[in-house]
């Protein structure tokens, strides 16, 4: 079942790669034709001897450019094949027995660690009953350690709030 799915996937990938290759060759032929038209126009404007030298020089450049494009295309295809091989290797490694299990366990541990860190740091303020409570231990793991309120601080915070509430507010100039 999995082999059929992979075979279908890579068959489709090869079809897409073929289409891309055909489009690239079509564009390459269009560029070559455009450059050939440019060469033809230049040849008509110059003398026959000069035009022959110019055409030969342009043709050499065009052939070198075509060879370079073909080499690039081969290199791209080689890289694509290497990537495809790596993808097969990675899929078989993850799908195999113990390595797949280790990969799955590592993913679960990472997810739970990140979730735990988010849950610990999510509330803006914590109110703990005592310094020996579990709440205070969780407070020690927070990124922002200034956001805990202990029982002895509650009275001070309420008194400061009442004091600030009764003060008249100053207006800006």
MMTF fields as JSON, N, C-alpha, C and O atoms, coordinates in Angstrom:
{
  "mmtfVersion": "1.0.0",
  "mmtfProducer": "UNKNOWN",
  "numBonds": 691,
  "numAtoms": 692,
  "numGroups": 173,
  "numChains": 1,
  "numModels": 1,
  "chainsPerModel": [1],
  "groupsPerChain": [173],
  "chainIdList": ["A"],
  "bondAtomList": [4, 2, 8, 6, 12, 10, 16, 14, 20, 18, 24, 22, 28, 26, 32, 30, 36, 34, 40, 38, 44, 42, 48, 46, 52, 50, 56, 54, 60, 58, 64, 62, 68, 66, 72, 70, 76, 74, 80, 78, 84, 82, 88, 86, 92, 90, 96, 94, 100, 98, 104, 102, 108, 106, 112, 110, 116, 114, 120, 118, 124, 122, 128, 126, 132, 130, 136, 134, 140, 138, 144, 142, 148, 146, 152, 150, 156, 154, 160, 158, 164, 162, 168, 166, 172, 170, 176, 174, 180, 178, 184, 182, 188, 186, 192, 190, 196, 194, 200, 198, 204, 202, 208, 206, 212, 210, 216, 214, 220, 218, 224, 222, 228, 226, 232, 230, 236, 234, 240, 238, 244, 242, 248, 246, 252, 250, 256, 254, 260, 258, 264, 262, 268, 266, 272, 270, 276, 274, 280, 278, 284, 282, 288, 286, 292, 290, 296, 294, 300, 298, 304, 302, 308, 306, 312, 310, 316, 314, 320, 318, 324, 322, 328, 326, 332, 330, 336, 334, 340, 338, 344, 342, 348, 346, 352, 350, 356, 354, 360, 358, 364, 362, 368, 366, 372, 370, 376, 374, 380, 378, 384, 382, 388, 386, 392, 390, 396, 394, 400, 398, 404, 402, 408, 406, 412, 410, 416, 414, 420, 418, 424, 422, 428, 426, 432, 430, 436, 434, 440, 438, 444, 442, 448, 446, 452, 450, 456, 454, 460, 458, 464, 462, 468, 466, 472, 470, 476, 474, 480, 478, 484, 482, 488, 486, 492, 490, 496, 494, 500, 498, 504, 502, 508, 506, 512, 510, 516, 514, 520, 518, 524, 522, 528, 526, 532, 530, 536, 534, 540, 538, 544, 542, 548, 546, 552, 550, 556, 554, 560, 558, 564, 562, 568, 566, 572, 570, 576, 574, 580, 578, 584, 582, 588, 586, 592, 590, 596, 594, 600, 598, 604, 602, 608, 606, 612, 610, 616, 614, 620, 618, 624, 622, 628, 626, 632, 630, 636, 634, 640, 638, 644, 642, 648, 646, 652, 650, 656, 654, 660, 658, 664, 662, 668, 666, 672, 670, 676, 674, 680, 678, 684, 682, 688, 686],
  "bondOrderList": [1, 1, 1, 1, 1, 1, 1, 1, 1, 1, 1, 1, 1, 1, 1, 1, 1, 1, 1, 1, 1, 1, 1, 1, 1, 1, 1, 1, 1, 1, 1, 1, 1, 1, 1, 1, 1, 1, 1, 1, 1, 1, 1, 1, 1, 1, 1, 1, 1, 1, 1, 1, 1, 1, 1, 1, 1, 1, 1, 1, 1, 1, 1, 1, 1, 1, 1, 1, 1, 1, 1, 1, 1, 1, 1, 1, 1, 1, 1, 1, 1, 1, 1, 1, 1, 1, 1, 1, 1, 1, 1, 1, 1, 1, 1, 1, 1, 1, 1, 1, 1, 1, 1, 1, 1, 1, 1, 1, 1, 1, 1, 1, 1, 1, 1, 1, 1, 1, 1, 1, 1, 1, 1, 1, 1, 1, 1, 1, 1, 1, 1, 1, 1, 1, 1, 1, 1, 1, 1, 1, 1, 1, 1, 1, 1, 1, 1, 1, 1, 1, 1, 1, 1, 1, 1, 1, 1, 1, 1, 1, 1, 1, 1, 1, 1, 1, 1, 1, 1, 1, 1, 1],
  "groupList": [{"groupName": "UNK", "atomNameList": ["N", "CA", "C", "O"], "elementList": ["N", "C", "C", "O"], "formalChargeList": [0, 0, 0, 0], "bondAtomList": [1, 0, 2, 1, 3, 2], "bondOrderList": [1, 1, 2], "singleLetterCode": "X", "chemCompType": "L-PEPTIDE LINKING"}],
  "groupTypeList": [0, 0, 0, 0, 0, 0, 0, 0, 0, 0, 0, 0, 0, 0, 0, 0, 0, 0, 0, 0, 0, 0, 0, 0, 0, 0, 0, 0, 0, 0, 0, 0, 0, 0, 0, 0, 0, 0, 0, 0, 0, 0, 0, 0, 0, 0, 0, 0, 0, 0, 0, 0, 0, 0, 0, 0, 0, 0, 0, 0, 0, 0, 0, 0, 0, 0, 0, 0, 0, 0, 0, 0, 0, 0, 0, 0, 0, 0, 0, 0, 0, 0, 0, 0, 0, 0, 0, 0, 0, 0, 0, 0, 0, 0, 0, 0, 0, 0, 0, 0, 0, 0, 0, 0, 0, 0, 0, 0, 0, 0, 0, 0, 0, 0, 0, 0, 0, 0, 0, 0, 0, 0, 0, 0, 0, 0, 0, 0, 0, 0, 0, 0, 0, 0, 0, 0, 0, 0, 0, 0, 0, 0, 0, 0, 0, 0, 0, 0, 0, 0, 0, 0, 0, 0, 0, 0, 0, 0, 0, 0, 0, 0, 0, 0, 0, 0, 0, 0, 0, 0, 0, 0, 0],
  "groupIdList": [1, 2, 3, 4, 5, 6, 7, 8, 9, 10, 11, 12, 13, 14, 15, 16, 17, 18, 19, 20, 21, 22, 23, 24, 25, 26, 27, 28, 29, 30, 31, 32, 33, 34, 35, 36, 37, 38, 39, 40, 41, 42, 43, 44, 45, 46, 47, 48, 49, 50, 51, 52, 53, 54, 55, 56, 57, 58, 59, 60, 61, 62, 63, 64, 65, 66, 67, 68, 69, 70, 71, 72, 73, 74, 75, 76, 77, 78, 79, 80, 81, 82, 83, 84, 85, 86, 87, 88, 89, 90, 91, 92, 93, 94, 95, 96, 97, 98, 99, 100, 101, 102, 103, 104, 105, 106, 107, 108, 109, 110, 111, 112, 113, 114, 115, 116, 117, 118, 119, 120, 121, 122, 123, 124, 125, 126, 127, 128, 129, 130, 131, 132, 133, 134, 135, 136, 137, 138, 139, 140, 141, 142, 143, 144, 145, 146, 147, 148, 149, 150, 151, 152, 153, 154, 155, 156, 157, 158, 159, 160, 161, 162, 163, 164, 165, 166, 167, 168, 169, 170, 171, 172, 173],
  "secStructList": [7, 2, 2, 2, 2, 2, 2, 2, 2, 2, 2, 2, 2, 2, 2, 2, 2, 2, 2, 2, 2, 2, 2, 2, 2, 2, 2, 2, 2, 2, 2, 2, 2, 2, 2, 2, 2, 2, 2, 2, 2, 2, 2, 2, 2, 1, 7, 2, 2, 2, 2, 2, 2, 2, 2, 2, 2, 2, 2, 2, 2, 2, 2, 2, 2, 2, 2, 2, 2, 2, 2, 2, 2, 2, 2, 2, 2, 2, 2, 2, 2, 2, 2, 2, 2, 2, 2, 2, 2, 2, 2, 2, 2, 2, 2, 1, 2, 2, 2, 2, 2, 2, 2, 2, 2, 2, 2, 2, 2, 2, 2, 2, 2, 2, 2, 2, 2, 2, 2, 2, 2, 2, 1, 1, 7, 3, 3, 3, 1, 7, 6, 6, 1, 2, 2, 2, 2, 2, 2, 2, 6, 7, 1, 7, 6, 6, 7, 3, 3, 3, 2, 2, 2, 2, 2, 2, 2, 2, 2, 2, 2, 2, 2, 2, 2, 2, 1, 7, 7, 7, 7, 7, 7],
  "xCoordList": [0.839, 0.0, 0.869, 0.668, 1.855, 2.737, 3.631, 3.926, 4.066, 4.909, 4.137, 4.688, 2.836, 2.007, 1.85, 1.897, 1.665, 1.511, 2.795, 2.763, 3.934, 5.22, 5.483, 5.956, 5.178, 5.386, 4.516, 4.973, 3.272, 2.375, 2.893, 2.858, 3.372, 3.916, 5.107, 5.179, 6.04, 7.231, 6.924, 7.605, 5.929, 5.507, 4.96, 5.263, 4.144, 3.606, 4.718, 4.707, 5.683, 6.811, 7.622, 8.064, 7.818, 8.545, 7.77, 8.37, 6.452, 5.628, 5.76, 5.914, 5.695, 5.83, 7.218, 7.36, 8.251, 9.614, 9.753, 10.433, 9.109, 9.137, 8.48, 8.98, 7.369, 6.692, 7.551, 7.63, 8.189, 9.071, 10.235, 10.608, 10.802, 11.907, 11.46, 12.193, 10.259, 9.746, 9.54, 9.878, 8.989, 8.782, 10.121, 10.262, 11.091, 12.417, 13.049, 13.639, 12.942, 13.497, 12.771, 13.394, 11.448, 10.7, 11.172, 11.367, 11.356, 11.842, 13.267, 13.62, 14.071, 15.441, 15.437, 16.214, 14.565, 14.452, 13.982, 14.452, 13.043, 12.584, 13.718, 13.879, 14.493, 15.621, 16.658, 17.218, 16.911, 17.857, 17.347, 18.108, 16.054, 15.477, 15.56, 15.854, 15.305, 15.392, 16.825, 17.049, 17.786, 19.198, 19.608, 20.374, 19.101, 19.408, 18.831, 19.471, 17.622, 17.037, 17.891, 18.109, 18.368, 19.228, 20.511, 20.97, 21.076, 22.295, 22.011, 22.814, 20.875, 20.515, 20.392, 20.848, 19.784, 19.627, 20.991, 21.241, 21.876, 23.213, 24.017, 24.786, 23.833, 24.567, 24.148, 24.992, 22.877, 22.395, 22.94, 23.136, 23.19, 23.649, 25.149, 25.586, 25.925, 27.381, 27.837, 27.059, 29.058, 29.599, 29.669, 29.569, 29.84, 29.835, 30.98, 30.764, 32.152, 33.294, 33.116, 33.309, 32.739, 32.54, 31.36, 31.398, 30.337, 29.154, 29.495, 28.987, 30.33, 30.711, 31.476, 31.211, 32.43, 33.178, 32.246, 32.327, 31.365, 30.433, 29.512, 29.277, 29.002, 28.106, 28.841, 28.292, 30.065, 30.836, 31.088, 30.966, 31.443, 31.68, 30.399, 30.418, 29.285, 28.004, 27.589, 27.056, 27.843, 27.48, 28.286, 27.749, 29.578, 30.397, 29.863, 29.767, 29.516, 28.952, 27.644, 27.385, 26.822, 25.526, 25.707, 24.988, 26.661, 26.92, 27.463, 27.084, 28.355, 28.872, 27.747, 27.683, 26.865, 25.737, 24.813, 24.336, 24.565, 23.707, 24.331, 23.637, 25.648, 26.321, 26.214, 25.983, 26.385, 26.283, 24.873, 24.706, 23.863, 22.475, 22.201, 21.518, 22.728, 22.539, 23.224, 22.67, 24.44, 25.141, 24.362, 24.266, 23.81, 22.994, 21.779, 21.403, 21.172, 19.991, 20.367, 19.628, 21.505, 21.96, 22.241, 21.903, 22.863, 23.164, 21.883, 21.799, 20.88, 19.591, 18.951, 18.416, 19.021, 18.436, 19.183, 18.563, 20.515, 21.306, 20.932, 20.771, 20.795, 20.397, 19.009, 18.759, 18.111, 16.755, 16.799, 16.104, 17.607, 17.719, 18.33, 17.904, 19.335, 19.925, 18.897, 18.818, 18.114, 17.08, 16.048, 15.608, 15.669, 14.689, 15.236, 14.505, 16.523, 17.146, 17.173, 16.898, 17.511, 17.517, 16.115, 15.947, 15.112, 13.736, 13.324, 12.66, 13.719, 13.442, 14.129, 13.53, 15.408, 16.157, 15.51, 15.329, 15.155, 14.546, 13.203, 12.893, 12.417, 11.126, 11.279, 10.526, 12.253, 12.445, 13.011, 12.686, 13.861, 14.414, 13.323, 13.241, 12.474, 11.402, 10.386, 9.83, 10.146, 9.161, 9.664, 8.869, 10.965, 11.49, 11.245, 10.856, 11.464, 11.122, 11.576, 10.847, 12.772, 13.194, 13.439, 13.145, 13.97, 14.222, 12.913, 12.825, 11.913, 10.609, 10.009, 9.415, 10.167, 9.667, 10.397, 9.771, 11.731, 12.512, 12.114, 11.99, 11.918, 11.492, 10.136, 9.939, 9.216, 7.889, 7.975, 7.334, 8.765, 8.915, 9.558, 9.127, 10.584, 11.241, 10.259, 10.268, 9.42, 8.427, 7.422, 7.062, 6.967, 6.013, 6.654, 6.021, 7.903, 8.587, 8.792, 8.614, 9.16, 9.33, 8.013, 7.966, 6.952, 5.642, 5.189, 4.697, 5.348, 4.904, 5.759, 5.237, 7.057, 7.921, 7.512, 7.384, 7.306, 6.9, 5.524, 5.288, 4.619, 3.291, 3.39, 2.728, 4.211, 4.394, 4.969, 4.515, 5.958, 6.525, 5.479, 5.421, 4.665, 3.627, 2.594, 2.151, 2.208, 1.199, 1.743, 1.014, 3.013, 3.611, 3.678, 3.446, 3.985, 4.174, 2.912, 2.945, 1.811, 0.594, -0.065, -0.353, -0.328, -1.001, -0.08, 1.136, -0.686, 0.142, 0.554, 1.691, -0.317, 0.006, -0.423, -1.434, 0.352, 0.005, -0.17, 0.596, -1.169, -1.371, -1.147, -1.932, -0.071, 0.287, 0.029, 0.26, -0.448, -0.751, 0.508, 0.478, 1.618, 2.793, 4.022, 3.896, 5.201, 6.43, 6.767, 7.586, 6.176, 6.446, 5.423, 5.452, 4.537, 3.493, 4.019, 5.046, 3.279, 3.597, 3.534, 4.317, 2.6, 2.439, 3.725, 4.123, 4.375, 5.613, 6.749, 7.616, 6.753, 7.766, 7.59, 8.569, 6.343, 6.067, 6.523, 7.021, 6.342, 6.771, 8.265, 8.69, 9.06, 10.509, 10.873, 11.951, 9.998, 10.272, 9.785, 10.037, 9.105, 8.561, 9.667, 10.705, 9.429, 10.379, 10.293, 11.307, 9.086, 8.886, 8.627, 7.505, 9.668, 9.552, 8.982, 8.887, 8.609, 8.093, 6.569, 5.984, 5.935, 4.477, 3.775, 2.66, 4.388, 3.742, 3.316, 3.999, 2.208, 1.685, 1.551, 0.791, 2.3, 2.233, 1.253, 0.942, 0.75, -0.257, 0.187, -0.625, 1.455, 1.885, 1.933, 1.868, 2.045, 2.069, 0.667, 0.503, -0.337, -1.71, -2.169, -2.743, -1.923, -2.343, -1.638, -2.262, -0.334, 0.41, -0.131, -0.244, -0.462, -0.97, -2.329, -2.59, -3.195, -4.526, -4.394, -5.094, -3.507, -3.314, -2.773, -3.219, -1.837, -1.288, -2.353, -2.405, -3.191, -4.279, -5.242, -5.636, -5.618, -6.532, -5.905, -6.587, -4.629, -3.922, -3.891, -4.136, -3.591, -3.541, -4.928, -5.084, -5.933, -7.305, -7.794, -8.523, -7.411, -7.891, -7.102, -7.576, -5.93, -5.162, -5.821, -6.312, -5.828, -6.364, -5.362, -4.146, -5.903, -5.046, -4.607, -5.402, -3.331, -2.821, -3.037, -2.915, -3.35, -3.533, -2.24, -1.499, -1.982, -0.779, -0.89, -1.987, 0.253, 0.285, -0.359, -0.414],
  "yCoordList": [-1.198, 0.0, 1.241, 2.145, 1.29, 2.454, 2.54, 3.627, 1.342, 1.345, 1.89, 2.633, 1.516, 2.028, 3.534, 4.234, 4.038, 5.482, 6.203, 7.236, 5.662, 6.285, 6.232, 7.205, 5.098, 4.98, 5.996, 6.645, 6.132, 7.114, 8.525, 9.35, 8.804, 10.132, 10.461, 11.551, 9.512, 9.797, 9.772, 10.447, 9.021, 9.07, 10.455, 11.033, 10.981, 12.333, 13.373, 14.339, 13.169, 14.098, 14.092, 15.144, 12.902, 12.822, 13.492, 14.13, 13.358, 14.018, 15.536, 16.243, 16.021, 17.47, 17.943, 18.994, 17.16, 17.529, 17.546, 18.409, 16.592, 16.572, 17.809, 18.389, 18.204, 19.414, 20.65, 21.516, 20.723, 21.86, 21.86, 22.906, 20.68, 20.557, 20.995, 21.711, 20.573, 20.972, 22.477, 23.102, 23.058, 24.513, 25.247, 26.249, 24.736, 25.348, 25.26, 26.237, 24.102, 23.949, 24.854, 25.415, 25.001, 25.896, 27.333, 28.041, 27.761, 29.119, 29.289, 30.352, 28.264, 28.296, 28.455, 29.237, 27.717, 27.833, 29.223, 29.774, 29.803, 31.164, 32.171, 33.059, 32.035, 32.946, 32.795, 33.783, 31.549, 31.307, 31.949, 32.584, 31.782, 32.374, 33.895, 34.532, 34.48, 35.94, 36.411, 37.42, 35.695, 36.065, 35.889, 36.692, 34.838, 34.64, 35.764, 36.212, 36.227, 37.357, 38.612, 39.368, 38.824, 39.971, 39.88, 40.872, 38.692, 38.497, 38.782, 39.432, 38.301, 38.522, 40.007, 40.452, 40.765, 42.21, 42.899, 43.765, 42.502, 43.089, 42.74, 43.56, 41.522, 41.086, 41.908, 42.265, 42.211, 42.992, 44.412, 44.998, 44.98, 46.36, 46.512, 47.593, 45.495, 45.6, 44.968, 44.316, 45.163, 44.575, 43.063, 42.516, 42.395, 40.927, 40.339, 39.382, 40.874, 40.326, 40.562, 39.67, 41.8, 42.138, 41.344, 40.884, 41.194, 40.449, 38.983, 38.36, 38.44, 37.028, 36.842, 35.901, 37.744, 37.648, 37.823, 37.081, 38.815, 39.075, 37.872, 37.471, 37.312, 36.163, 34.963, 34.245, 34.751, 33.624, 33.823, 32.893, 35.059, 35.351, 35.169, 34.557, 35.703, 35.558, 34.093, 33.636, 33.367, 31.952, 31.189, 30.315, 31.513, 30.868, 31.184, 30.301, 32.461, 32.843, 32.113, 31.639, 32.037, 31.371, 29.88, 29.309, 29.254, 27.834, 27.617, 26.665, 28.513, 28.399, 28.601, 27.901, 29.554, 29.81, 28.594, 28.197, 28.005, 26.804, 25.652, 24.941, 25.469, 24.405, 24.653, 23.725, 25.908, 26.24, 25.967, 25.454, 26.303, 26.052, 24.557, 24.11, 23.795, 22.342, 21.756, 20.876, 22.246, 21.784, 22.133, 21.324, 23.34, 23.738, 22.838, 22.437, 22.528, 21.667, 20.267, 19.676, 19.75, 18.444, 18.501, 17.573, 19.594, 19.743, 19.809, 19.202, 20.555, 20.621, 19.235, 18.85, 18.499, 17.156, 16.252, 15.458, 16.375, 15.572, 15.914, 15.018, 17.202, 17.613, 17.092, 16.653, 17.144, 16.633, 15.142, 14.687, 14.388, 12.945, 12.695, 11.782, 13.506, 13.351, 13.647, 12.934, 14.704, 15.049, 13.934, 13.573, 13.396, 12.314, 11.103, 10.466, 10.777, 9.678, 9.935, 9.039, 11.182, 11.524, 11.413, 10.946, 11.842, 11.765, 10.308, 9.992, 9.429, 8.0, 7.467, 6.732, 7.846, 7.373, 7.861, 7.082, 9.163, 9.72, 9.045, 8.742, 8.814, 8.15, 6.727, 6.274, 6.026, 4.643, 4.619, 3.719, 5.596, 5.645, 5.932, 5.265, 6.938, 7.28, 6.141, 5.869, 5.486, 4.411, 3.099, 2.191, 2.975, 1.715, 1.615, 2.599, 0.46, 0.137, 1.107, 2.04, 0.908, 1.666, 3.134, 3.995, 3.441, 4.847, 5.616, 6.772, 4.99, 5.641, 5.878, 6.926, 4.906, 5.043, 6.16, 6.969, 6.209, 7.277, 8.648, 9.612, 8.725, 9.99, 10.421, 11.594, 9.489, 9.787, 10.233, 11.211, 9.521, 9.883, 11.252, 12.054, 11.537, 12.849, 13.964, 15.03, 13.719, 14.728, 14.965, 16.109, 13.896, 14.032, 14.799, 15.692, 14.468, 15.159, 16.637, 17.487, 16.943, 18.345, 19.096, 20.204, 18.497, 19.137, 19.368, 20.449, 18.367, 18.537, 19.558, 20.305, 19.608, 20.607, 22.014, 22.897, 22.222, 23.555, 23.943, 25.1, 22.97, 23.251, 23.589, 24.515, 22.847, 23.124, 24.511, 25.226, 24.898, 26.247, 27.319, 28.342, 27.087, 28.07, 28.168, 29.266, 27.029, 27.039, 27.704, 28.424, 27.473, 28.09, 29.6, 30.324, 30.088, 31.526, 32.231, 33.441, 31.523, 32.117, 33.124, 34.231, 32.823, 33.818, 35.019, 34.87, 36.209, 37.393, 37.489, 37.868, 37.164, 37.212, 35.912, 35.315, 35.486, 34.303, 34.719, 35.531, 34.166, 34.423, 33.114, 32.175, 33.055, 31.819, 31.965, 33.037, 30.901, 30.982, 31.005, 31.572, 30.393, 30.295, 30.056, 29.607, 30.353, 30.132, 28.649, 28.288, 27.79, 26.358, 25.617, 24.387, 26.318, 25.664, 25.322, 25.834, 24.442, 24.05, 25.256, 25.366, 26.151, 27.356, 28.171, 28.681, 28.293, 29.066, 28.362, 29.025, 27.029, 26.291, 26.522, 26.657, 26.567, 26.868, 28.288, 28.559, 29.194, 30.582, 30.658, 31.503, 29.804, 29.824, 29.45, 29.811, 28.735, 28.332, 29.353, 29.185, 30.391, 31.378, 32.27, 32.465, 32.808, 33.743, 35.105, 35.784, 35.508, 36.779, 36.483, 36.155, 36.6, 36.218, 37.326, 37.134, 38.443, 39.551, 39.547, 40.473, 38.556, 38.589, 37.687, 37.237, 37.408, 36.567, 37.44, 38.398, 37.101, 37.851, 36.87, 35.905, 37.132, 36.315, 36.955, 38.137, 36.2, 36.74, 38.03, 38.942, 38.13, 39.347, 40.544, 41.685, 40.308, 41.402, 41.878, 43.003, 41.048, 41.386, 42.647, 43.537, 42.734, 43.909, 45.166, 46.221, 45.065, 46.224, 46.691, 47.893, 45.758, 46.108, 46.791, 47.776, 46.263, 46.867, 48.258, 49.182, 48.417, 49.734, 50.74, 51.888, 50.335, 51.239, 51.611, 52.75, 50.657, 50.938, 51.965, 52.91, 51.783, 52.727, 54.124, 55.126, 54.187, 55.459, 56.172, 57.376, 55.431, 56.014, 56.381, 57.33, 55.638, 55.902, 57.218, 57.954, 57.521, 58.747, 59.997, 61.113, 59.84, 61.009, 61.603, 60.873, 62.94, 63.548, 63.338, 63.39, 63.108, 62.879, 64.223, 65.158, 64.31, 65.538, 65.494, 64.445, 66.618, 66.718, 67.237, 67.992, 66.828, 67.287, 68.747, 69.306, 69.382, 70.818, 71.134, 72.299],
  "zCoordList": [0.0, 0.0, 0.0, -0.811, 0.924, 1.017, -0.221, -0.717, -0.719, -1.916, -3.112, -3.924, -3.223, -4.311, -4.208, -5.22, -3.001, -2.795, -3.155, -3.824, -2.714, -3.045, -4.543, -5.131, -5.156, -6.598, -7.334, -8.274, -6.908, -7.525, -7.31, -8.223, -6.107, -5.803, -6.705, -7.274, -6.834, -7.633, -9.123, -9.895, -9.545, -10.939, -11.257, -12.3, -10.334, -10.526, -10.482, -11.245, -9.579, -9.489, -10.783, -11.245, -11.371, -12.637, -13.764, -14.63, -13.767, -14.781, -14.66, -15.656, -13.42, -13.19, -13.604, -14.229, -13.251, -13.635, -15.155, -15.71, -15.827, -17.3, -17.889, -18.852, -17.31, -17.796, -17.591, -18.462, -16.438, -16.161, -17.154, -17.686, -17.397, -18.35, -19.745, -20.426, -20.185, -21.499, -21.577, -22.583, -20.521, -20.503, -20.564, -21.264, -19.825, -19.815, -21.196, -21.657, -21.881, -23.226, -24.213, -25.114, -24.048, -24.934, -24.781, -25.768, -23.527, -23.289, -23.808, -24.319, -23.682, -24.187, -25.699, -26.244, -26.379, -27.842, -28.242, -29.237, -27.464, -27.77, -27.619, -28.456, -26.565, -26.36, -27.465, -27.94, -27.872, -28.963, -30.244, -30.974, -30.515, -31.727, -31.681, -32.693, -30.514, -30.385, -30.607, -31.275, -30.057, -30.245, -31.697, -32.228, -32.348, -33.767, -34.612, -35.563, -34.276, -35.017, -34.832, -35.778, -33.609, -33.342, -34.164, -34.73, -34.222, -35.022, -36.495, -37.165, -37.004, -38.409, -38.735, -39.788, -37.846, -38.071, -38.101, -38.939, -37.171, -37.137, -38.384, -38.886, -38.875, -40.074, -41.286, -42.109, -41.408, -42.546, -42.535, -43.6, -41.36, -41.254, -41.516, -41.912, -41.315, -41.46, -42.762, -43.458, -43.07, -44.305, -44.179, -43.081, -45.305, -45.313, -44.485, -43.741, -44.593, -43.846, -42.357, -41.531, -42.042, -40.637, -40.073, -38.932, -40.868, -40.435, -40.215, -39.283, -41.047, -40.884, -39.574, -38.826, -39.298, -38.04, -36.837, -35.858, -36.932, -35.835, -35.601, -34.462, -36.687, -36.568, -35.973, -35.138, -36.399, -35.861, -34.368, -33.571, -34.008, -32.587, -31.772, -30.704, -32.282, -31.574, -31.496, -30.484, -32.584, -32.581, -31.539, -30.858, -31.406, -30.385, -28.989, -28.137, -28.766, -27.468, -27.202, -26.096, -28.256, -28.112, -27.831, -27.011, -28.509, -28.257, -26.845, -26.164, -26.413, -25.047, -24.037, -23.026, -24.308, -23.412, -23.372, -22.309, -24.555, -24.613, -23.831, -23.104, -23.982, -23.235, -21.734, -20.959, -21.332, -19.907, -19.395, -18.289, -20.186, -19.775, -19.668, -18.746, -20.599, -20.555, -19.321, -18.662, -19.004, -17.808, -16.542, -15.62, -16.507, -15.349, -15.216, -14.115, -16.35, -16.317, -15.798, -15.011, -16.24, -15.756, -14.255, -13.52, -13.804, -12.384, -11.551, -10.484, -12.05, -11.348, -11.251, -10.212, -12.362, -12.372, -11.386, -10.678, -11.341, -10.405, -8.96, -8.131, -8.66, -7.308, -6.968, -5.846, -7.94, -7.719, -7.389, -6.481, -8.117, -7.859, -6.481, -5.774, -6.087, -4.76, -3.668, -2.667, -3.871, -2.893, -2.797, -1.705, -3.939, -3.945, -3.193, -2.435, -3.396, -2.668, -1.17, -0.372, -0.788, 0.63, 1.222, 2.349, 0.46, 0.93, 1.156, 2.144, 0.242, 0.422, 1.665, 2.45, 1.844, 3.009, 4.302, 5.239, 4.358, 5.567, 5.853, 7.004, 4.818, 5.007, 5.5, 6.361, 4.953, 5.418, 6.824, 7.598, 7.182, 8.535, 9.554, 10.585, 9.265, 10.205, 10.276, 11.34, 9.162, 9.14, 9.705, 9.946, 9.922, 10.436, 11.938, 12.568, 12.505, 13.89, 14.95, 15.284, 15.493, 16.674, 16.357, 17.187, 15.177, 14.851, 14.712, 15.125, 14.142, 14.05, 15.426, 15.681, 16.304, 17.672, 18.403, 19.088, 18.261, 18.892, 18.345, 19.1, 17.049, 16.437, 17.001, 17.319, 17.123, 17.651, 19.109, 19.495, 19.926, 21.341, 21.476, 22.305, 20.676, 20.708, 20.34, 20.955, 19.345, 18.949, 20.078, 20.352, 20.734, 21.846, 23.001, 23.564, 23.367, 24.463, 24.149, 25.022, 22.932, 22.535, 22.642, 23.176, 22.14, 22.181, 23.621, 23.945, 24.488, 25.879, 26.62, 27.449, 26.341, 26.983, 26.579, 27.427, 25.282, 24.817, 25.351, 25.699, 25.412, 25.96, 27.443, 27.912, 28.185, 29.618, 29.853, 30.747, 29.064, 29.199, 28.902, 29.585, 27.897, 27.563, 28.682, 29.019, 29.26, 30.324, 31.581, 32.263, 31.896, 33.081, 32.928, 33.897, 31.749, 31.532, 31.053, 30.829, 30.89, 30.35, 31.282, 30.827, 32.562, 33.404, 33.662, 33.786, 33.742, 33.978, 35.438, 35.721, 36.362, 37.789, 38.454, 38.084, 39.43, 40.209, 41.666, 42.185, 42.309, 43.725, 44.466, 44.335, 45.245, 45.943, 47.44, 47.998, 48.103, 49.528, 50.413, 51.506, 49.951, 50.815, 49.936, 48.796, 50.466, 49.71, 49.585, 48.739, 50.384, 50.323, 49.461, 49.411, 48.793, 48.003, 46.599, 46.155, 45.923, 44.553, 43.621, 42.676, 43.896, 43.088, 43.068, 42.021, 44.219, 44.311, 43.566, 42.996, 43.567, 42.793, 41.3, 40.567, 40.853, 39.454, 39.127, 38.034, 40.099, 39.918, 39.625, 38.838, 40.232, 40.022, 38.586, 38.114, 37.886, 36.505, 35.483, 34.29, 35.91, 34.975, 34.415, 35.048, 33.217, 32.619, 33.296, 33.459, 33.69, 34.378, 35.852, 36.236, 36.678, 38.088, 38.963, 40.175, 38.43, 39.237, 39.316, 39.879, 38.781, 38.682, 39.682, 39.416, 40.819, 41.832, 43.011, 43.372, 43.586, 44.726, 45.892, 45.821, 46.964, 48.173, 49.154, 49.011, 50.161, 51.086, 51.782, 51.942, 52.2, 52.888, 51.94, 52.396, 50.619, 49.659, 49.298, 48.825, 49.511, 49.134, 49.845, 49.218, 51.156, 51.927, 51.428, 51.319, 51.122, 50.624, 49.274, 49.034, 48.402, 47.069, 47.177, 46.488, 48.047, 48.23, 48.839, 48.424, 49.817, 50.441, 49.425, 49.401, 48.601, 47.584, 46.558, 46.094, 46.212, 45.276, 45.864, 45.181, 47.115, 47.773, 47.863, 47.647, 48.175, 48.278, 46.915, 46.84, 45.846, 44.498, 44.002, 43.233, 44.434, 44.001, 44.588, 43.923, 45.803, 46.466, 46.029, 46.241, 45.436, 44.987, 43.747, 42.886, 43.663, 42.443, 41.287, 41.474, 40.131, 38.964, 38.406, 38.309, 38.039, 37.442, 35.943, 35.309, 35.404, 33.96, 33.346, 33.976, 32.123, 31.415, 31.052, 31.039, 30.753, 30.459, 29.167, 28.774]
}
